[in-house]
Coordinates of C-alpha atoms (C1' of nucleotides) in Angstrom, one line a residue:
Chain G
X9 CA 99.0 53.9 63.7
X10 CA 102.4 52.9 65.0
X11 CA 103.7 55.6 67.4
X12 CA 107.2 55.2 66.0
X13 CA 105.9 56.2 62.7
X14 CA 103.6 58.9 63.5
X15 CA 104.6 62.5 63.3
X16 CA 103.7 63.8 66.9
X17 CA 106.3 66.2 68.2
X18 CA 105.5 66.2 72.0
X19 CA 107.2 68.4 74.4
X20 CA 107.8 67.8 78.1
X21 CA 108.1 71.5 78.9
X22 CA 105.6 74.3 78.6
X23 CA 106.1 76.5 75.7
X24 CA 106.4 80.2 76.9
X25 CA 103.8 81.7 74.5
X26 CA 101.1 79.6 75.7
X27 CA 99.0 81.3 78.4
X28 CA 95.9 79.0 78.7
X29 CA 95.6 75.2 78.9
X30 CA 94.4 74.5 75.6
X31 CA 97.0 76.4 73.8
X32 CA 99.8 74.9 76.1
X33 CA 98.3 71.3 75.5
X34 CA 97.9 71.5 71.8
X35 CA 101.5 72.7 71.4
X36 CA 102.9 70.1 73.9
X37 CA 100.7 67.2 72.3
X38 CA 102.1 68.1 68.9
X39 CA 98.7 69.0 67.5
X40 CA 99.5 72.4 66.1
X41 CA 102.5 74.7 65.4
X42 CA 102.3 78.5 65.0
X43 CA 103.4 79.7 61.7
X44 CA 102.9 83.4 62.4
X45 CA 100.8 85.4 64.8
X46 CA 97.4 84.0 64.9
X47 CA 98.1 81.7 62.0
X48 CA 98.6 77.8 62.7
X49 CA 99.7 74.7 61.1
X50 CA 97.8 71.6 62.0
X51 CA 99.9 68.5 62.5
X52 CA 98.5 65.1 62.2
X53 CA 97.1 64.7 65.6
X54 CA 95.3 68.1 65.6
X55 CA 94.2 67.7 62.2
X56 CA 92.3 64.4 63.1
X57 CA 90.6 66.3 65.7
X58 CA 89.7 69.1 63.5
X59 CA 88.3 66.6 60.9
X60 CA 86.2 64.9 63.6
X61 CA 84.6 68.3 64.7
X62 CA 84.2 69.3 61.0
X63 CA 82.3 66.0 60.5
X64 CA 80.1 66.2 63.3
X65 CA 79.2 69.8 62.0
X66 CA 78.7 68.8 58.6
X67 CA 76.4 65.7 59.6
X68 CA 74.3 68.2 61.7
X69 CA 73.9 70.7 58.9
X70 CA 72.9 68.2 56.5
X71 CA 70.5 66.8 58.9
X72 CA 68.5 70.2 58.5
X73 CA 68.6 70.0 54.9
X74 CA 71.5 72.4 54.4
X75 CA 73.6 72.0 51.5
X76 CA 77.4 72.2 51.5
X77 CA 79.2 74.3 48.9
X78 CA 82.6 75.8 48.8
X79 CA 83.3 79.4 48.2
X80 CA 86.7 81.1 47.4
X81 CA 88.9 82.5 50.2
X82 CA 89.8 85.5 48.0
X83 CA 87.0 87.8 47.0
X84 CA 86.7 90.6 44.6
X85 CA 86.7 94.2 46.5
X86 CA 83.8 95.1 44.0
X87 CA 81.2 92.9 45.7
X88 CA 82.0 94.4 49.0
X89 CA 81.6 97.9 47.5
X90 CA 78.3 96.9 46.4
X91 CA 77.1 95.8 50.0
X92 CA 78.8 98.8 51.4
X93 CA 80.9 96.9 53.6
X94 CA 84.3 97.5 51.9
X95 CA 84.7 100.7 53.8
X96 CA 82.7 99.8 56.8
X97 CA 84.8 96.7 57.8
X98 CA 88.0 98.3 58.8
X99 CA 91.3 97.0 59.2
X100 CA 90.5 93.5 60.3
X101 CA 89.8 92.8 56.5
X102 CA 93.0 91.8 54.9
X103 CA 93.1 93.6 51.5
X104 CA 95.2 92.5 48.7
X105 CA 96.1 94.0 45.3
X106 CA 96.6 91.8 42.4
X107 CA 99.1 92.3 39.4
X108 CA 96.5 94.3 37.4
X109 CA 96.0 96.6 40.5
X110 CA 92.5 95.0 41.2
X111 CA 91.4 95.0 44.7
X112 CA 91.0 91.7 46.4
X113 CA 90.4 90.7 49.8
X114 CA 90.9 87.4 52.0
X115 CA 87.4 86.8 53.0
X116 CA 86.6 87.4 56.8
X117 CA 83.0 86.3 56.1
X118 CA 80.9 85.4 52.8
X119 CA 77.5 87.1 52.7
X120 CA 78.7 89.0 49.7
X121 CA 79.8 86.0 47.6
X122 CA 76.7 83.9 48.6
X123 CA 74.3 86.7 47.8
X124 CA 76.1 87.2 44.4
X125 CA 75.5 83.5 43.5
X126 CA 72.0 83.5 44.8
X127 CA 71.0 86.5 42.7
X128 CA 72.4 85.2 39.7
X129 CA 70.7 81.9 39.9
X130 CA 67.4 82.0 41.9
X131 CA 64.4 84.0 40.5
X132 CA 61.3 82.4 42.0
X133 CA 59.9 81.9 45.5
X134 CA 59.4 78.4 44.3
X135 CA 63.2 77.8 44.7
X136 CA 63.0 78.9 48.4
X137 CA 63.9 78.2 51.1
X138 CA 67.3 77.5 50.6
X139 CA 70.4 77.1 53.1
X140 CA 73.8 76.7 51.9
X141 CA 76.9 76.3 54.1
X142 CA 80.6 75.8 53.8
X143 CA 83.4 74.8 56.0
X144 CA 86.7 76.6 55.4
X145 CA 89.2 79.1 56.2
X146 CA 88.6 82.7 56.9
X147 CA 91.1 85.5 57.9
X148 CA 90.3 88.4 60.1
X149 CA 93.4 90.5 60.9
X150 CA 92.8 90.8 64.7
X151 CA 94.8 93.5 66.5
X152 CA 95.7 91.0 68.9
X153 CA 95.5 87.3 68.3
X154 CA 96.0 85.1 71.4
X155 CA 95.1 82.0 73.1
X156 CA 96.3 79.8 70.2
X157 CA 93.6 78.5 67.8
X158 CA 91.1 80.0 70.1
X159 CA 91.6 83.6 68.7
X160 CA 93.6 83.3 65.6
X161 CA 93.7 85.5 62.7
X162 CA 93.1 82.7 60.3
X163 CA 90.5 80.2 61.5
X164 CA 88.5 77.3 60.1
X165 CA 84.7 78.1 60.3
X166 CA 81.3 76.6 59.3
X167 CA 79.1 79.3 58.0
X168 CA 75.5 78.9 56.6
X169 CA 73.3 81.3 54.7
X170 CA 69.6 81.1 54.6
X171 CA 67.2 82.4 52.1
X172 CA 63.6 82.8 52.6
X173 CA 60.7 84.4 50.8
X174 CA 59.3 86.1 54.1
X175 CA 60.0 86.7 57.7
X176 CA 58.0 83.6 58.9
X177 CA 59.9 81.5 56.7
X178 CA 63.0 82.9 57.8
X179 CA 62.2 82.3 61.4
X180 CA 61.8 78.5 60.6
X181 CA 65.2 78.6 58.9
X182 CA 66.6 80.3 61.9
X183 CA 65.1 77.8 64.4
X184 CA 66.4 74.7 62.4
X185 CA 70.0 76.2 63.0
X186 CA 69.3 76.9 66.7
X187 CA 68.2 73.5 67.3
X188 CA 71.0 72.1 65.1
X189 CA 73.5 74.0 66.9
X190 CA 72.5 72.6 70.3
X191 CA 72.9 69.1 69.0
X192 CA 76.5 69.9 67.4
X193 CA 77.9 71.1 70.6
X194 CA 76.3 68.4 72.7
X195 CA 77.6 65.9 70.3
X196 CA 81.2 67.2 71.1
X197 CA 80.6 66.5 74.8
X198 CA 80.0 70.2 75.4
X199 CA 77.2 71.9 77.4
X200 CA 76.0 74.6 75.1
X201 CA 74.1 77.8 76.2
X202 CA 72.4 80.0 73.7
X203 CA 72.3 83.5 74.9
X204 CA 70.3 86.2 73.3
X205 CA 72.8 88.6 71.3
X206 CA 72.8 92.0 70.0
X207 CA 71.0 91.7 66.7
X208 CA 72.3 95.1 65.4
X209 CA 70.2 97.2 63.1
X210 CA 67.6 94.5 62.5
X211 CA 66.4 94.3 66.2
X212 CA 64.2 91.6 67.3
X213 CA 65.1 88.3 69.2
X214 CA 66.7 86.5 66.1
X215 CA 70.2 86.6 67.2
X216 CA 72.0 84.2 69.6
X217 CA 75.5 83.3 70.7
X218 CA 76.3 79.9 71.6
X219 CA 78.5 79.6 74.8
X220 CA 80.0 76.3 75.8
X221 CA 81.0 75.9 79.5
X222 CA 84.5 75.9 80.6
X223 CA 86.2 76.9 83.6
X224 CA 88.9 79.0 81.9
X225 CA 86.3 80.6 79.3
X226 CA 86.9 84.1 78.3
X227 CA 83.3 85.3 79.3
X228 CA 81.2 85.0 82.6
X229 CA 78.3 83.2 82.4
X230 CA 74.9 83.6 84.6
X231 CA 72.2 81.1 83.9
X232 CA 69.4 79.1 85.1
X233 CA 70.9 75.7 86.4
X234 CA 68.4 73.9 84.3
X235 CA 70.6 74.4 81.4
X236 CA 73.1 72.2 83.0
X237 CA 70.9 69.1 83.0
X238 CA 69.2 69.4 79.8
X239 CA 70.6 67.1 77.0
X240 CA 69.8 68.4 73.4
X241 CA 70.5 64.9 72.2
X242 CA 67.5 63.5 74.1
X243 CA 65.2 65.6 72.1
X244 CA 63.3 64.0 69.1
X245 CA 63.9 66.4 66.3
X246 CA 62.0 66.4 62.9
X247 CA 63.5 69.4 61.0
X248 CA 60.4 69.5 58.9
X249 CA 58.3 70.3 62.0
X250 CA 57.8 73.7 63.4
X251 CA 60.6 73.8 65.8
X252 CA 59.3 77.0 67.7
X253 CA 58.2 75.0 70.9
X254 CA 61.7 73.6 71.3
X255 CA 63.4 76.9 70.7
X256 CA 60.9 78.6 73.3
X257 CA 61.6 75.8 75.7
X258 CA 65.5 76.7 75.5
X259 CA 65.3 80.4 75.3
X260 CA 62.7 80.9 78.1
X261 CA 65.5 79.9 80.5
X262 CA 67.5 82.7 81.9
X263 CA 71.2 83.0 80.7
X264 CA 73.2 86.0 80.2
X265 CA 77.0 87.0 79.8
X266 CA 78.5 89.7 82.2
X267 CA 77.8 92.7 80.0
X268 CA 74.1 91.8 80.2
X269 CA 73.9 90.4 83.8
X270 CA 72.5 92.7 86.4
X271 CA 72.4 91.3 89.9
X272 CA 69.5 93.4 90.8
X273 CA 67.0 92.4 88.0
X274 CA 68.1 88.7 87.4
X275 CA 65.0 86.5 87.6
X276 CA 66.8 83.7 89.1
X277 CA 67.3 83.6 92.8
X278 CA 71.0 83.9 93.9
X279 CA 70.9 80.5 95.7
X280 CA 69.9 78.9 92.4
X281 CA 71.9 81.0 89.9
X282 CA 74.7 79.2 88.2
X283 CA 77.8 81.2 87.7
X284 CA 80.6 80.2 85.5
X285 CA 82.7 80.8 82.5
X286 CA 82.3 80.0 78.9
X287 CA 83.6 80.3 75.5
X288 CA 81.7 81.6 72.3
X289 CA 81.7 79.0 69.7
X290 CA 78.9 79.9 67.5
X291 CA 76.5 82.8 66.4
X292 CA 73.5 82.6 64.4
X293 CA 71.5 85.8 63.3
X294 CA 68.8 86.9 61.0
X295 CA 69.5 90.1 59.1
X296 CA 66.6 90.4 56.9
X297 CA 67.1 92.1 53.5
X298 CA 70.4 93.9 54.3
X299 CA 72.4 92.3 51.5
X300 CA 69.6 91.4 49.2
X301 CA 68.4 94.8 49.0
X302 CA 71.9 96.3 48.6
X303 CA 72.9 93.5 45.9
X304 CA 69.7 93.2 44.1
X305 CA 68.8 89.6 45.2
X306 CA 65.2 89.5 44.6
X307 CA 62.7 86.7 43.6
X308 CA 59.3 86.8 42.2
X309 CA 56.9 86.3 45.1
X310 CA 54.2 84.7 42.9
X311 CA 52.0 87.7 42.7
X312 CA 53.9 89.7 40.1
X313 CA 56.2 91.3 42.3
X314 CA 59.9 91.1 43.0
X315 CA 60.8 91.1 46.6
X316 CA 64.1 91.1 48.3
X317 CA 65.0 87.7 49.9
X318 CA 65.2 87.4 53.7
X319 CA 68.5 86.1 54.8
X320 CA 70.4 85.0 57.9
X321 CA 73.8 83.6 58.6
X322 CA 75.1 81.2 60.9
X323 CA 78.6 80.5 62.1
X324 CA 80.4 77.9 64.1
X325 CA 84.2 78.4 64.8
X326 CA 85.3 74.9 64.1
X327 CA 89.1 75.6 64.8
X328 CA 88.2 77.3 68.0
X329 CA 86.2 74.4 69.1
X330 CA 89.3 72.1 69.1
X331 CA 90.6 74.7 71.8
X332 CA 87.3 75.0 73.6
X333 CA 86.8 71.2 74.1
X334 CA 90.3 71.1 75.6
X335 CA 89.4 73.9 77.8
X336 CA 86.3 72.1 78.8
X337 CA 87.9 68.9 79.3
X338 CA 91.5 68.5 80.6
X339 CA 93.3 67.7 83.8
X340 CA 96.7 68.3 85.3
X341 CA 98.1 65.5 83.1
X342 CA 96.8 66.5 79.8
X343 CA 93.8 66.4 77.5
X344 CA 90.9 64.3 78.2
X345 CA 89.1 63.9 74.8
X346 CA 85.5 63.2 74.6
X347 CA 85.4 60.0 72.3
X348 CA 83.5 61.7 69.4
X349 CA 86.2 64.1 68.7
X350 CA 89.2 62.2 70.0
X351 CA 92.1 61.8 67.4
X352 CA 92.3 58.0 68.3
X353 CA 89.9 55.9 70.4
X354 CA 92.5 53.7 71.8
X355 CA 96.1 54.3 73.1
X356 CA 97.8 50.9 73.3
X357 CA 100.9 50.9 75.4
X358 CA 103.6 48.0 75.3
X359 CA 105.2 48.4 78.4
X360 CA 108.3 46.0 77.6
X361 CA 108.9 46.5 73.9
X362 CA 111.2 43.8 72.7
X363 CA 110.0 41.3 75.2
X364 CA 108.6 38.4 73.0
X365 CA 105.3 37.7 74.8
X366 CA 104.5 41.3 75.4
X367 CA 105.1 42.0 71.8
X368 CA 103.0 39.1 70.6
X369 CA 100.0 40.1 72.9
X370 CA 100.3 43.8 71.6
X371 CA 100.7 43.0 68.0
X372 CA 97.5 40.9 68.2
X373 CA 95.5 43.5 70.0
X374 CA 96.6 46.0 67.6
X375 CA 95.6 43.9 64.6
X376 CA 92.3 43.1 66.0
X377 CA 91.4 46.8 66.7
X378 CA 92.4 47.6 63.3
X379 CA 90.4 44.9 61.8
X380 CA 87.5 46.3 63.9
X381 CA 88.1 49.8 62.6
X382 CA 89.0 50.9 66.1
X383 CA 91.3 53.8 65.6
X384 CA 94.2 52.8 67.7
X385 CA 97.6 54.5 68.5
X386 CA 100.1 51.7 69.3
X387 CA 103.1 53.0 71.4
X388 CA 105.7 50.2 70.5
X389 CA 108.8 52.4 71.0
X390 CA 111.7 51.2 73.1
X391 CA 110.9 53.8 75.8
X392 CA 110.4 53.3 79.6
X393 CA 106.8 52.7 80.8
X394 CA 106.6 56.3 82.5
X395 CA 107.4 58.0 79.2
X396 CA 104.7 56.3 77.7
X397 CA 102.0 56.7 80.3
X398 CA 102.8 60.3 80.4
X399 CA 102.5 60.8 76.7
X400 CA 99.2 59.0 76.6
X401 CA 97.8 61.0 79.3
X402 CA 99.1 64.2 77.6
X403 CA 97.2 63.5 74.3
X404 CA 94.2 62.3 76.1
X405 CA 93.0 59.1 74.2
X406 CA 89.8 58.0 75.7
X407 CA 90.8 54.4 76.3
X408 CA 94.3 53.1 77.5
X409 CA 95.3 49.7 77.2
X410 CA 98.6 48.5 78.9
X411 CA 100.3 45.5 78.2
X412 CA 103.2 44.3 80.4
X413 CA 105.2 41.4 81.3
X414 CA 103.5 40.9 84.7
X415 CA 100.0 40.9 83.2
X416 CA 101.1 38.8 80.3
X417 CA 102.4 36.1 82.5
X418 CA 99.1 36.0 84.2
X419 CA 97.0 36.2 81.0
X420 CA 95.9 39.7 81.4
X421 CA 96.0 43.1 80.2
X422 CA 95.0 46.6 81.6
X423 CA 92.4 48.5 80.2
X424 CA 90.8 52.0 81.5
X425 CA 89.4 55.2 80.6
X426 CA 91.8 58.1 80.5
X427 CA 92.3 59.4 83.9
X428 CA 90.6 56.4 85.6
X429 CA 92.0 53.2 87.2
X430 CA 92.8 50.4 84.8
X431 CA 91.2 47.1 85.2
X432 CA 93.0 43.7 84.6
X433 CA 91.1 41.8 82.0
X434 CA 91.9 39.0 79.4
X435 CA 92.8 40.4 75.9
X436 CA 89.5 39.1 74.7
X437 CA 87.4 41.0 77.1
X438 CA 89.4 44.0 76.5
X439 CA 88.8 43.7 72.9
X440 CA 85.1 43.0 73.4
X441 CA 84.8 46.3 75.2
X442 CA 86.6 48.2 72.7
X443 CA 85.4 46.9 69.2
Chain M
rC11 C1' 95.0 100.9 68.2
rG12 C1' 97.2 102.7 73.3
rG13 C1' 100.8 100.6 77.4
rA14 C1' 104.7 97.0 78.6
rG15 C1' 108.2 93.3 77.6
rC16 C1' 111.0 89.8 74.9
rG17 C1' 114.0 87.6 70.6
rU18 C1' 121.0 83.4 72.4
rG19 C1' 120.9 75.2 69.3
rG20 C1' 114.3 71.8 68.6
rC21 C1' 112.0 73.7 73.7
rG22 C1' 112.9 76.2 78.5
rC23 C1' 116.3 79.9 80.1
rA24 C1' 121.4 82.3 82.0
rG25 C1' 125.0 85.5 80.1
rC26 C1' 124.2 91.9 78.7
rC27 C1' 124.0 96.2 83.8
rU28 C1' 130.3 96.4 84.3
rG29 C1' 132.3 94.8 76.0
rG30 C1' 137.5 90.1 75.8
rU31 C1' 137.4 81.9 74.2
rA32 C1' 129.0 81.3 73.8
rG33 C1' 126.9 78.4 78.7
rC34 C1' 122.9 75.4 81.7
rG35 C1' 118.4 72.0 81.9
rC36 C1' 115.3 69.3 78.6
rA37 C1' 115.2 67.2 73.9
rC38 C1' 118.6 64.4 70.0
rU39 C1' 123.0 60.6 68.7
rU40 C1' 125.9 56.2 70.5
rG41 C1' 127.2 52.9 74.1
rU42 C1' 126.3 50.4 79.1
rC43 C1' 123.2 49.5 83.1
rU44 C1' 118.0 49.6 83.8
rG45 C1' 112.9 48.5 82.9
rG46 C1' 105.1 49.7 85.5
rG47 C1' 104.3 56.8 85.7
rG48 C1' 108.7 61.8 81.6
rG49 C1' 115.4 56.6 84.9
rA50 C1' 121.2 56.6 85.7
rC51 C1' 126.2 57.0 84.0
rA52 C1' 129.5 57.9 80.1
rA53 C1' 130.8 59.9 75.3
rG54 C1' 128.9 63.1 71.3
rG55 C1' 126.2 66.3 67.5
rG56 C1' 124.0 70.9 67.0
rG57 C1' 124.0 78.2 67.8
rU58 C1' 126.4 83.8 61.6
rC59 C1' 123.3 85.2 69.7
rG60 C1' 116.2 88.3 65.1
rU61 C1' 118.2 91.7 61.2
rG62 C1' 120.8 96.1 59.2
rG63 C1' 123.8 100.1 60.4
rG64 C1' 127.1 102.6 64.1
rU65 C1' 130.8 103.0 68.4
rU66 C1' 135.4 100.2 69.6
rC67 C1' 141.8 97.2 69.0
rA68 C1' 137.3 94.0 70.1
rA69 C1' 130.0 93.6 70.3
rA70 C1' 125.4 88.3 72.4
rU71 C1' 126.7 92.7 75.6
rC72 C1' 126.8 99.8 74.4
rC73 C1' 123.8 103.3 70.6
rC74 C1' 120.2 103.9 66.3
rG75 C1' 116.7 101.9 62.6
rC76 C1' 113.8 97.7 60.9
rC77 C1' 111.4 92.8 61.5
rG78 C1' 109.2 89.3 64.5
rC79 C1' 106.8 87.4 68.7
rU80 C1' 104.4 87.7 73.8
rC81 C1' 101.7 90.1 77.6
rC82 C1' 97.8 93.8 79.7
rG83 C1' 93.8 97.1 77.9
rA84 C1' 89.7 98.5 74.1
rC85 C1' 87.3 94.9 70.0
rC86 C1' 85.9 89.9 68.0
rA87 C1' 83.9 82.9 65.2

RNA sequence: CGGAGCGUGGCGCAGCCUGGUAGCGCACUUGUCUGGGGGACAAGGGGUCGUGGGUUCAAAUCCCGCCGCUCCGACCA
């Protein structure tokens, strides 16, 4: 993509409404624009990131055997009356009335819809287990949206719903999600820490929040430092195996948020205890037959009985992750994208647009990278070098390639990681490193 | 939902208290000089001052209503 053609309205100054780095940087980099309180439009740069995150989540979900579906954002109030949540949910649910005075709502979550689909279509234990997921918009009318996309009212979310014949099977489904979540966040360059969460009426140990570490995170985190050195991607995973040993290995390590942390009863010695901050980006929980009972989602168990199906649901805040990744990875000059979610891999800077030799070298590199399928943003505008460097740092592409008259005369270009010193190498070796 | 504050050009702000020609920085346009970390000079364009009413000879400015947004607290992917 040529910078001169790319719609990326960047700002030199900090917008007044942005209080935290990610919000500020997303606005300055031209990733998003606020449309209303807690409601955002995603511009090309931001949307590229959102799609990268979404795709990682999709790949990891598919790897567990879950299947992607797409449910409506607008739901009938009637289904929520069946589950009993229409009155329970409160003002966070956006209620709508159509022209026929029928009650509708913009879905804050989808247990009712998916349970309705399931009960109408599945009647036998032989069709279990099943796990369906979707990635799309939800709306929760938060009293106080803030922090940009980190706490919006409308947000992009991945949500799974598992269906099992009994509790043992439900635990296996739960464990798949648990392990899958660790992989998802790790692939985005984040350090995920699962924390036991309040599992509500059901009780038990089958509810975890996933926190990713970021200095500017909303919640304080106290944990065993082993978390920081454990890479989920190094695990050999077969989702058909019993994953309980892996889950046990992760959950036996201490981790707590500030509301659960108690200095006097903490099993980790203070000298070893890691204390930091984090952002909640995912939540998984098993809720048994809460909805299946209320809504009559039963299957034949093979012994002539109809039993309510065991369910769980599993969310990942996809749009929130865009902000969370920036919180976890930025410096004074701007964003520092992990390569897996970067909007482009390479920023190519022509330091002297209009200079024949510089143009020629840049065009050659740009064409070669495009041919190799390397996503490249080529800044070929007639701007001064400082402007281009500052903007490239702001948008945080993992690699910068700078081409200037000095180097071109000597037969070199400069290549470096975002934030690190650039080295002078030949065009060919720069290309070899990137392609 | 309790408390506080702010709406003036695309962004950041001043002007309001003490009513009288709407201003500054950035961004934008054109030109010249420049040319490796948001450059300089010059000339330009762009604003019914959130909105509706009221007071007044006269309202960005004073008064009232409404809308929007932000912050602090309680709640959440």
